[in-house]
Amino acid sequence: MATGRTHRPATRSRGIPEATVARLPLYLRALTALSERSVPTVSSEELAAAAGVNSAKLRKDFSYLGSYGTRGVGYDVEYLVYQISRELGLTQDWPVVIVGIGNLGAALAGYGGFASRGFRVAALIDADPAMTGKPVAGIPVQHSDDLEKIIEEDGVSIGVIATPAGVAQQVCDRLVAAGVTSILNFAPTVLSVPDGVDVRKVDLSIELQILAFHEQRKAGEESNAEADAAVDAETATAVAPPAPRGATGGSRKGPDGDVPAVMPA
Amino acid sequence: MATGRTHRPATRSRGIPEATVARLPLYLRALTALSERSVPTVSSEELAAAAGVNSAKLRKDFSYLGSYGTRGVGYDVEYLVYQISRELGLTQDWPVVIVGIGNLGAALAGYGGFASRGFRVAALIDADPAMTGKPVAGIPVQHSDDLEKIIEEDGVSIGVIATPAGVAQQVCDRLVAAGVTSILNFAPTVLSVPDGVDVRKVDLSIELQILAFHEQRKAGEESNAEADAAVDAETATAVAPPAPRGATGGSRKGPDGDVPAVMPA
DNA sequence: ATGTCTTTGTGAACGCGTGCACAAAGATGG
DNA sequence: CCATCTTTGTGCACGCGTTCACAAAGACAT
Ligand SMILES: NC(=O)c1ccc[n+]([C@@H]2O[C@H](COP(=O)([O-])OP(=O)(O)OC[C@H]3O[C@@H](n4cnc5c(N)ncnc54)[C@H](O)[C@@H]3O)[C@@H](O)[C@H]2O)c1
Ligand SMILES: NC(=O)c1ccc[n+]([C@@H]2O[C@H](COP(=O)([O-])OP(=O)(O)OC[C@H]3O[C@@H](n4cnc5c(N)ncnc54)[C@H](O)[C@@H]3O)[C@@H](O)[C@H]2O)c1
């Protein structure tokens, strides 16, 4: 059969690459700071430096939004702030529910960055009856029995999951069934959702593990040539006698192996 | 996903593409769950489903680590758990400091996922004298005056920043100067660091804005064209006129209460 | 052993994202 | 009005990441 074009289903609707979308909030933040300092215009070079990206990339990103710059001058800060805000949908109010008001959920509830960009905490939801009615960050916690009602009444389309991982999928299912179509997941689980629902995850554990990988590589690079691991001032704190990082065969044990006595992270 | 990167183009990391590294923790989590259920082996298809990725991608990822599978059978769960752990550097102990023990920092300090994979909270650091000595999650908070000493004594190479955005860069500078070479940043700021230091960021606000973008697109898919144009015209007249220089400092008005001229989100 | 069946490991094609380099556009000054 | 200078917008090439598709490898039964 014609191996060809029957690929991408949708989501690729014309315009604005995903990578660009992910950078727009970054530009917006830098532009907002400039706006507060009453800076009228900014060049791609300056703004790119502030946002920590390549200036050509920034210009190309903006070109997807239209031609909002003036050659020889740069971009009008105020105008660009508005255009990006509009493109991101921040000119409207987004009610958000947070489910799971534990340590993390409570911190999120009180987070200023939530309210600052058109996101409004519409409700805090927890399954613990002892929490019900208790105000967290000035907002009374509601019981999860009322989840569907809350979402429907407030027209919530964005949900934040901060429950334990074990119940995240069922919480997710209820949110989706109730009409939520965007989910930000803090629980360390892979959520499965129907088409048309977006899920983004924030996973502390994964970030740390990625850092550890590079950290290990840095440490191993100094004592690279041979095994002169004597100089590891930093990593010398390692307590375990890790498998000598030799060739692949150096596994300390076979299939029986040591599971590093851990829980699902 | 939340990925901040200050990237080195130099891909001499002995293979293993960055995208693969980012997925290894995901595989590891799924494998650990299988291990706890005493599942001996798993096929790429099953594991890929559990991790939410394409099976061919998973096999290719594993191929960078070596040939740990058995054709016709699959992968040995225990063995793979060990190999990935070793590759990620999780077979050794990583002391971590958390700087900024506010709402978020406290939640992080008590987070189980920290300790579960070889990461150990070596110290909690805060600039508020009132916090000093106060135990958070069982760990006494230390004053930031002692930051350098703590890092040096414990051989800390990974730091977590959970301070307000305004001080994040200077905290970062101190951490780096003291010897930290990997930073996980929760503050909504672009951190600049010297070569050799890795920074990853977790940015709630950005994630929400990305969700809002897609959410808006979903909503606007039914009735888009004209509303868009109308808003555009209205805006052009409201904002576009040559910027009154000093005047913009106070309030700007847009169609609806508009872009909050608030703190960096 | 030999055949069959399952699943790995990877070659190859393709699409996306990135960054260079430069022409065009417009501002600014004479 | 013309010359010069600044900065945008983008064509283009390149490399990374993803996915398909399939031969080879090995398990297992006979
Ligand atoms: N604390 C952190 O720093 C941190 C960091 C990263 C990820 N996480 C993840 O975030 C999640 C929450 O972490 P935490 O430290 O706040 O845990 P927590 O135990 O303090 O809070 C969990 C809350 O969820 C509630 N809950 C349980 N089941 C529920 C349900 N079915 N519906 C609604 N609410 C329910 C509980 O009553 C509790 O209040 C966990 O999955 C954790 O792995 C936490
Ligand atoms: N709370 C959240 O859910 C959340 C979510 C995403 C991002 N953030 C970001 O994380 C950071 C912390 O958020 P928070 O809600 O915990 O704020 P917070 O105000 O509760 O805590 C900040 C803490 O940092 C300490 N601090 C200030 N300056 C310091 C310094 N120089 N050295 C060491 N410590 C210092 C303060 O004493 C305070 O305890 C902020 O940048 C915030 O934008 C928070």
XYZ file of C-alpha atoms (C1' of nucleotides) and ligand atoms in Angstrom:
678
model
C 0.000 0.000 0.000
C 1.041 3.505 -0.598
C 3.264 4.168 2.314
C 2.829 7.793 2.520
C 0.693 10.493 3.626
C -1.904 8.912 5.805
C -0.013 9.835 8.862
C -0.621 12.716 11.194
C -4.229 12.596 12.279
C -4.770 16.104 13.438
C -3.307 18.488 15.956
C -1.036 19.661 13.238
C -3.467 22.294 12.213
C -1.653 24.912 10.331
C 0.586 27.272 12.166
C 2.704 27.622 15.278
C 4.966 24.623 15.889
C 4.759 23.043 19.299
C 8.308 24.024 20.134
C 7.416 27.629 19.479
C 4.321 27.468 21.641
C 6.454 26.186 24.482
C 8.703 29.220 24.205
C 6.009 31.866 23.974
C 5.451 31.951 27.749
C 9.167 32.514 28.136
C 9.113 35.483 25.803
C 6.011 36.767 27.484
C 7.689 36.712 30.847
C 10.698 38.617 29.593
C 8.477 41.105 27.801
C 6.362 41.670 30.882
C 9.474 42.523 32.838
C 10.474 45.014 30.143
C 6.992 46.442 30.122
C 7.172 47.066 33.835
C 10.354 48.983 33.290
C 8.543 50.984 30.635
C 10.912 49.895 27.900
C 9.143 50.816 24.664
C 10.902 48.560 22.156
C 13.298 45.666 22.190
C 15.443 44.027 19.550
C 15.386 40.304 18.890
C 18.930 40.153 20.150
C 18.148 41.701 23.516
C 14.958 39.789 24.043
C 16.592 36.535 23.038
C 19.310 37.110 25.600
C 16.717 37.775 28.278
C 14.826 34.648 27.403
C 17.940 32.553 27.019
C 17.427 31.558 23.408
C 18.981 32.112 20.020
C 17.884 35.356 18.393
C 17.222 33.778 15.025
C 15.000 31.248 16.707
C 13.122 34.009 18.446
C 12.567 35.885 15.214
C 11.330 32.761 13.517
C 9.009 32.091 16.411
C 7.532 35.555 16.137
C 7.210 35.203 12.408
C 4.624 32.492 13.026
C 2.512 35.045 14.838
C 2.824 37.604 12.073
C 5.103 40.478 11.310
C 5.019 42.452 14.490
C 8.510 43.896 14.294
C 9.920 46.993 12.704
C 13.150 46.569 10.820
C 15.889 48.731 12.100
C 14.074 49.208 15.391
C 12.829 45.994 16.913
C 9.570 44.967 18.510
C 7.081 47.127 20.355
C 7.005 45.646 23.829
C 3.420 46.432 24.733
C 2.071 45.313 21.440
C 3.994 42.057 21.552
C 2.854 41.359 25.086
C -0.694 41.635 23.935
C -0.238 39.564 20.801
C 1.440 36.724 22.637
C -1.101 36.849 25.423
C -3.854 36.621 22.913
C -2.185 33.804 21.041
C -1.775 31.838 24.232
C -5.349 32.474 25.222
C -4.420 34.489 28.279
C -6.790 37.340 27.548
C -9.554 35.224 28.883
C -10.145 33.773 32.300
C -9.292 30.129 32.858
C -10.874 28.536 35.891
C -8.707 25.734 37.246
C -9.393 23.025 39.774
C -6.714 21.426 41.905
C -7.386 17.892 43.033
C -5.441 16.520 45.979
C -4.752 19.177 48.564
C -1.788 17.639 50.351
C 1.623 19.197 50.757
C 2.044 19.912 47.087
C -1.553 20.785 46.359
C -1.585 23.314 49.182
C 1.575 24.931 47.870
C 0.050 25.150 44.426
C -3.140 26.644 45.809
C -1.175 29.463 47.339
C 1.039 30.015 44.356
C 0.863 33.538 43.039
C 1.906 32.521 39.562
C -1.420 30.843 39.182
C -3.547 33.908 39.438
C -1.165 36.173 37.646
C -1.894 35.159 34.095
C -5.567 34.662 33.760
C -5.638 31.415 35.683
C -8.061 31.401 38.557
C -8.275 28.689 41.160
C -11.942 27.830 40.913
C -11.882 25.040 43.469
C -9.732 22.855 45.651
C -10.837 19.252 45.839
C -9.763 16.499 48.200
C -11.076 13.078 49.113
C -10.274 13.417 52.782
C -13.458 14.298 54.684
C -11.359 15.957 57.340
C -10.197 18.487 54.766
C -13.652 19.426 53.550
C -14.526 22.996 54.325
C -11.087 23.760 55.638
C -9.711 26.852 53.954
C -6.384 26.496 52.175
C -4.860 29.678 50.865
C -8.188 31.313 51.546
C -10.182 28.821 49.516
C -12.336 26.230 51.227
C -11.571 22.662 50.239
C -14.451 20.767 48.702
C -15.034 17.072 48.813
C -14.327 14.989 45.777
C -17.875 13.689 45.746
C -18.838 17.046 44.293
C -16.136 17.010 41.641
C -18.475 16.625 38.702
C -20.823 19.289 39.938
C -18.041 21.791 40.551
C -16.539 21.324 37.134
C -19.809 21.629 35.371
C -21.014 24.669 37.261
C -17.831 26.640 36.870
C -17.165 25.492 33.338
C -13.724 24.266 34.269
C -11.648 22.912 31.433
C -8.238 22.703 33.110
C -7.504 20.376 35.998
C -4.409 19.913 38.128
C -3.775 16.525 39.694
C -1.746 16.480 42.901
C -3.013 13.268 44.406
C -0.984 10.174 45.195
C 0.021 8.281 42.068
C -2.210 5.343 42.869
C -5.423 7.273 42.380
C -4.260 9.681 39.699
C -5.729 7.700 36.812
C -9.173 7.439 38.329
C -9.152 11.086 39.294
C -8.124 11.825 35.739
C -10.965 9.711 34.374
C -13.488 11.549 36.488
C -12.138 14.918 35.455
C -12.301 13.994 31.804
C -15.775 12.528 32.118
C -16.897 15.739 33.773
C -15.640 17.816 30.887
C -12.035 18.712 31.635
C -9.943 18.678 28.477
C -6.549 19.794 29.770
C -4.697 18.198 32.650
C -1.526 19.103 34.444
C -0.309 16.032 36.268
C 2.090 16.136 39.202
C 1.646 12.503 40.144
C 4.383 10.190 38.906
C 2.186 8.131 36.628
C 1.458 7.844 32.968
C -2.101 8.980 32.456
C -4.105 7.647 29.576
C -6.769 9.906 28.191
C -9.039 9.942 25.157
C -8.220 11.903 22.054
C -8.809 15.595 22.384
C -7.559 15.761 25.948
C -4.144 17.249 26.597
C -1.957 16.055 29.406
C 1.248 17.665 30.549
C 3.266 16.310 33.386
C 5.595 17.830 35.903
C 7.841 15.170 37.278
C 10.415 16.099 39.832
C 11.850 12.628 40.078
C 12.524 12.397 36.370
C 14.246 15.759 36.321
C 16.524 14.717 39.149
C 17.395 11.465 37.450
C 18.319 13.270 34.280
C 20.555 15.559 36.277
C 22.106 12.562 37.970
C 22.922 11.021 34.614
C 24.838 14.072 33.470
C 26.394 14.462 36.878
C 27.709 10.941 36.739
C 29.043 11.544 33.295
C 30.871 14.652 34.420
C 32.399 12.791 37.312
C 33.458 9.928 35.094
C 35.012 12.195 32.547
C 37.761 13.422 34.787
C 38.926 9.967 35.622
C 38.271 8.951 32.118
C 41.489 7.563 30.755
C 41.769 4.904 33.375
C 40.357 4.310 36.797
C 42.100 7.084 38.624
C 39.047 7.823 40.629
C 41.068 9.273 43.425
C 40.224 12.850 42.705
C 36.497 12.688 43.100
C 36.158 15.312 45.716
C 32.495 15.755 45.076
C 31.230 12.324 44.453
C 33.480 10.767 47.005
C 30.557 10.754 49.334
C 29.169 7.815 47.502
C 28.589 5.181 50.077
C 27.668 2.248 48.012
C 30.333 0.304 46.227
C 28.743 0.704 42.868
C 29.353 -1.675 40.108
C 32.670 -0.670 38.641
C 31.832 1.245 35.569
C 33.760 -0.962 33.337
C 32.576 -2.647 30.213
C 29.137 -4.000 29.817
C 29.999 -7.324 31.260
C 30.764 -5.951 34.662
C 27.375 -6.534 36.114
C 27.676 -7.358 39.727
C 24.966 -9.874 39.588
C 22.850 -11.608 37.112
C 19.171 -11.492 36.563
C 18.721 -11.877 40.276
C 20.198 -8.469 40.649
C 19.798 -5.853 43.217
C 16.701 -3.894 42.969
C 17.728 -0.704 44.628
C 15.080 -1.137 47.259
C 12.888 1.601 46.134
C 9.348 2.531 45.639
C 7.719 3.791 42.520
C 9.217 7.155 42.223
C 6.938 18.483 29.624
C 8.988 20.561 31.761
C 12.337 20.720 30.283
C 14.644 23.527 30.640
C 17.871 23.172 28.976
C 21.090 24.924 28.773
C 22.502 22.732 26.235
C 25.825 21.527 25.089
C 25.889 20.692 21.450
C 28.860 18.482 22.070
C 27.320 15.066 22.016
C 30.277 13.082 23.057
C 28.373 11.409 25.805
C 29.321 7.999 24.605
C 26.120 7.626 22.700
C 22.788 7.843 24.485
C 20.851 10.700 22.925
C 19.368 13.250 25.263
C 15.851 12.240 24.342
C 16.632 8.704 25.366
C 18.094 9.761 28.689
C 14.898 11.650 29.412
C 12.884 8.488 28.891
C 15.021 6.125 30.936
C 13.455 7.227 34.240
C 10.075 6.489 32.727
C 11.096 2.972 31.808
C 12.683 2.517 35.175
C 9.473 3.432 36.926
C 7.445 0.982 34.884
C 10.050 -1.727 35.396
C 10.126 -1.161 39.136
C 6.384 -1.643 39.269
C 6.745 -4.901 37.354
C 9.546 -5.960 39.621
C 7.356 -5.469 42.652
C 4.797 -7.724 41.089
C 7.572 -10.260 40.547
C 7.120 -10.237 36.818
C 10.253 -11.932 35.452
C 10.322 -10.694 31.880
C 8.565 -8.139 29.737
C 8.320 -7.566 26.007
C 9.077 -4.238 24.424
C 5.441 -4.012 23.468
C 4.154 -4.407 27.002
C 6.722 -2.149 28.555
C 6.182 0.488 25.923
C 2.488 0.482 26.662
C 3.168 0.865 30.370
C 5.521 3.755 29.739
C 3.297 5.347 27.162
C 5.742 5.277 24.276
C 6.201 3.606 20.922
C 7.701 0.132 21.198
C 10.222 0.680 18.420
C 11.425 3.755 20.216
C 11.816 1.817 23.406
C 13.837 -0.900 21.707
C 16.075 1.664 20.106
C 16.525 3.388 23.426
C 17.585 0.137 25.037
C 19.897 -0.615 22.163
C 21.993 2.358 23.221
C 22.552 0.673 26.552
C 23.538 -2.613 24.977
C 21.781 -5.789 24.021
C 19.937 -6.698 27.144
C 16.978 -8.429 25.560
C 16.357 -11.976 24.454
C 14.681 -12.430 21.141
C 11.461 -14.307 21.332
C 11.192 -13.612 25.051
C 11.731 -10.002 25.927
C 13.716 -8.259 28.614
C 14.624 -9.532 32.048
C 12.970 -7.080 34.397
C 15.414 -7.236 37.275
C 18.439 -7.043 35.064
C 17.067 -4.107 33.154
C 16.199 -2.261 36.333
C 19.778 -2.585 37.402
C 21.250 -1.590 34.068
C 19.130 1.514 33.774
C 19.778 2.458 37.373
C 23.455 2.151 36.787
C 23.312 4.132 33.584
C 21.427 6.928 35.291
C 23.857 6.942 38.159
C 21.267 5.851 40.681
C 23.386 3.150 42.211
C 25.184 5.802 44.103
C 24.012 8.256 46.690
C 23.288 11.810 45.593
C 23.106 14.361 48.368
C 20.808 17.238 47.443
C 20.256 20.616 49.017
C 17.003 22.510 48.805
C 17.281 26.273 49.001
C 14.200 28.269 49.888
C 11.986 26.446 52.358
C 8.684 28.177 51.759
C 5.475 26.515 50.693
C 7.013 24.719 47.788
C 10.358 23.981 49.397
C 8.646 22.413 52.376
C 6.544 20.215 50.133
C 9.654 19.121 48.291
C 11.467 18.407 51.521
C 8.754 15.994 52.521
C 8.412 14.397 49.148
C 8.970 10.673 49.219
C 10.056 10.512 45.610
C 13.194 12.304 46.597
C 14.600 9.647 48.838
C 13.353 6.780 46.772
C 15.991 6.727 44.087
C 19.277 7.450 45.660
C 18.594 11.103 46.252
C 19.081 12.181 49.825
C 18.090 15.546 51.201
C 21.372 16.620 52.696
C 20.211 20.017 53.874
C 17.411 22.545 53.808
C 18.557 26.119 53.467
C 16.631 29.339 53.945
C 17.544 32.982 54.370
C 14.864 33.667 56.934
C 16.452 33.665 60.401
C 13.124 32.688 61.880
C 13.318 29.425 59.968
C 16.782 28.489 61.125
C 16.774 25.407 63.273
C 13.123 24.748 62.702
C 12.617 21.194 61.526
C 10.807 20.706 58.242
C 9.943 17.141 57.336
C 12.240 16.090 60.126
C 15.203 18.043 58.853
C 16.330 21.212 60.611
C 16.532 24.243 58.352
C 19.943 25.854 58.141
C 20.688 29.458 57.431
C 21.883 30.472 54.021
C 24.992 32.016 55.514
C 26.294 28.493 55.851
C 25.450 27.498 52.316
C 29.014 27.185 51.110
C 30.101 25.235 54.148
C 27.215 22.795 53.878
C 27.822 22.097 50.240
C 31.481 21.571 50.688
C 31.197 19.356 53.727
C 28.560 17.089 52.304
C 30.002 17.048 48.826
C 26.729 18.195 47.340
C 26.639 18.441 43.577
C 22.882 18.825 43.028
C 20.942 21.833 44.232
C 17.242 22.631 44.131
C 16.162 26.258 44.024
C 12.728 27.064 45.466
C 13.277 30.676 46.395
C 11.425 33.684 45.003
C 12.412 34.460 41.435
C 14.120 37.688 42.391
C 16.913 36.002 44.278
C 17.171 32.818 42.255
C 20.117 33.975 40.168
C 22.214 34.985 43.118
C 21.374 31.796 44.975
C 22.350 29.952 41.822
C 25.645 31.805 41.634
C 26.468 30.915 45.205
C 25.591 27.280 44.662
C 27.766 27.096 41.590
C 30.640 28.902 43.242
C 30.429 26.432 46.100
C 30.734 23.491 43.759
C 27.216 22.536 42.695
C 27.145 21.449 39.071
C 23.509 20.465 38.610
C 20.551 22.662 39.434
C 16.853 22.042 39.420
C 15.117 25.399 39.312
C 11.526 25.949 40.382
C 11.717 29.723 40.285
C 10.280 31.321 37.164
C 13.541 32.791 35.919
C 16.137 32.055 33.324
C 19.291 31.136 35.158
C 22.625 31.721 33.550
C 25.411 29.405 34.542
C 28.932 28.689 33.374
C 29.732 25.811 31.076
C 29.738 22.481 32.751
C 26.756 23.255 34.924
C 23.409 21.729 34.046
C 20.175 23.501 34.745
C 16.744 22.030 34.425
C 13.661 23.957 35.222
C 10.215 23.057 36.418
C 7.826 25.802 35.533
C 4.211 25.453 36.448
C 3.203 28.701 34.850
C 4.625 27.763 31.479
C 2.903 24.414 31.522
C -0.418 26.035 32.231
C 0.043 28.550 29.468
C 0.794 25.802 26.991
C -2.362 24.024 28.054
C -4.305 27.247 27.681
C -3.042 27.630 24.142
C -4.332 24.240 23.116
C -7.493 24.738 25.076
C -8.200 27.944 23.256
C -7.567 26.280 19.964
C -10.015 23.519 20.813
C -12.655 26.044 21.759
C -12.041 28.227 18.764
C -12.159 25.416 16.291
C -15.885 25.694 15.922
C -16.207 29.435 15.531
C -12.956 31.060 14.795
C -12.292 33.363 11.907
C -14.296 36.495 12.513
C -13.953 36.813 16.249
C -10.245 36.619 15.756
C -10.205 39.384 13.199
C -12.465 41.576 15.299
C -10.290 41.317 18.332
C -7.271 41.942 16.228
C -8.607 45.199 14.840
C -9.771 46.411 18.181
C -6.424 45.691 19.673
C -4.525 47.364 16.943
C -6.239 50.596 17.715
C -5.946 50.196 21.426
C -2.315 49.319 21.659
C -0.638 49.988 18.396
C -0.671 53.767 18.404
C 2.798 55.114 18.993
C 3.681 54.384 22.527
C 3.225 57.351 24.765
C 6.563 57.133 26.387
C 6.318 57.718 30.087
C 2.615 57.164 30.275
C 2.604 53.427 30.026
C 3.930 52.898 33.469
C 0.634 52.595 35.211
C -2.295 50.753 33.816
C -2.900 49.494 30.404
C -6.284 48.595 29.274
C -7.293 45.984 26.865
C -10.567 44.522 25.815
C -11.198 42.971 29.163
C -9.287 43.627 32.312
C -6.410 42.455 30.248
C -2.877 41.517 30.591
C -2.138 41.605 34.239
C 0.782 43.890 34.755
C 1.884 41.727 37.573
C 4.978 40.124 38.820
C 6.848 37.674 36.700
C 4.773 34.589 36.594
C 17.693 -31.557 14.645
C 14.469 -29.112 12.433
C 10.619 -26.168 11.965
C 7.727 -22.667 13.731
C 6.735 -18.769 16.243
C 7.847 -14.739 18.884
C 10.397 -10.707 19.607
C 14.575 -8.176 19.324
C 17.791 -4.992 17.112
C 18.479 -1.848 13.418
C 18.657 0.109 8.534
C 16.435 3.610 6.271
C 13.162 7.259 5.364
C 11.072 11.190 6.977
C 9.741 15.280 9.494
C 10.781 18.715 12.880
C 13.644 21.992 15.037
C 17.770 24.799 14.936
C 20.898 28.191 13.495
C 23.530 30.481 9.763
C 23.667 33.908 6.611
C 21.722 37.407 3.891
C 18.541 40.256 1.248
C 14.894 43.371 2.046
C 12.736 46.867 4.828
C 12.668 50.712 7.181
C 14.725 54.281 10.263
C 17.843 58.014 10.555
C 20.865 61.723 9.054
C 22.496 64.816 5.659
C 15.765 62.544 -2.082
C 19.646 59.767 -1.329
C 23.029 57.232 1.507
C 23.958 54.605 5.349
C 23.059 51.839 9.131
C 20.273 48.731 11.909
C 17.403 44.875 12.439
C 13.871 41.992 10.774
C 12.110 37.980 8.239
C 13.327 33.794 5.970
C 15.606 30.460 2.595
C 18.468 26.769 3.311
C 21.189 23.132 5.118
C 22.014 20.082 8.745
C 21.345 17.026 12.571
C 18.349 14.836 15.829
C 14.466 12.093 16.900
C 10.702 9.156 15.461
C 8.671 5.487 13.161
C 8.204 1.749 9.929
C 9.437 -2.533 8.439
C 12.029 -6.620 8.408
C 15.865 -9.909 8.758
C 18.126 -12.351 12.262
C 18.164 -14.505 16.710
C 16.659 -17.366 19.833
C 12.933 -20.093 22.469
C 10.088 -23.929 22.282
C 7.701 -27.974 20.518
C 7.952 -32.032 17.988
N 5.429 16.965 47.577
C 6.185 17.165 46.505
O 7.112 17.953 46.503
C 5.926 16.456 45.248
C 6.787 16.646 44.219
C 6.570 16.008 43.030
C 5.493 15.188 42.905
N 4.669 14.987 43.932
C 3.517 14.128 43.731
O 2.358 14.878 43.950
C 1.383 14.099 44.556
C 0.974 14.725 45.857
O 2.089 14.850 46.701
P 1.916 15.333 48.165
O 3.251 15.402 48.767
O 1.085 16.539 48.202
O 1.093 14.111 48.828
P 0.087 14.202 50.050
O -0.122 12.811 50.540
O 0.549 15.222 51.013
O -1.268 14.720 49.423
C -2.125 13.920 48.689
C -3.526 14.453 48.871
O -4.392 13.838 47.945
C -5.610 13.531 48.594
N -6.274 12.457 47.895
C -6.028 11.123 47.960
N -6.837 10.438 47.148
C -7.634 11.353 46.555
C -8.684 11.248 45.621
N -9.067 10.073 45.118
N -9.293 12.384 45.237
C -8.915 13.566 45.725
N -7.910 13.728 46.619
C -7.285 12.614 47.021
C -5.218 13.166 49.988
O -6.312 13.324 50.875
C -4.103 14.159 50.252
O -4.599 15.338 50.801
C 1.985 12.727 44.727
O 1.618 11.921 43.619
C 3.449 13.002 44.686
O 4.165 11.876 44.197
C 4.850 15.616 45.103
N 4.181 27.352 45.486
C 4.105 26.773 44.307
O 3.234 25.939 44.052
C 5.043 27.116 43.232
C 4.851 26.538 42.013
C 5.741 26.816 40.982
C 6.779 27.669 41.229
N 6.944 28.232 42.401
C 8.089 29.087 42.615
O 8.875 28.531 43.632
C 9.440 29.544 44.394
C 9.031 29.390 45.834
O 7.638 29.395 45.939
P 6.957 29.394 47.354
O 5.494 29.373 47.127
O 7.526 28.297 48.183
O 7.392 30.819 47.949
P 7.595 31.196 49.482
O 7.616 32.664 49.558
O 6.606 30.458 50.303
O 9.014 30.636 49.849
C 10.197 31.256 49.497
C 11.220 30.919 50.551
O 12.515 31.303 50.081
C 13.202 31.898 51.164
N 14.235 32.790 50.645
C 14.104 34.034 50.171
N 15.280 34.515 49.763
C 16.189 33.552 49.981
C 17.580 33.470 49.776
N 18.268 34.454 49.230
N 18.203 32.338 50.124
C 17.507 31.306 50.658
N 16.189 31.344 50.865
C 15.533 32.455 50.541
C 12.156 32.637 51.943
O 12.581 32.835 53.279
C 10.991 31.677 51.843
O 10.990 30.757 52.914
C 8.968 30.842 43.790
O 9.938 31.292 42.879
C 7.735 30.444 43.055
O 7.500 31.290 41.960
C 6.111 27.973 43.444
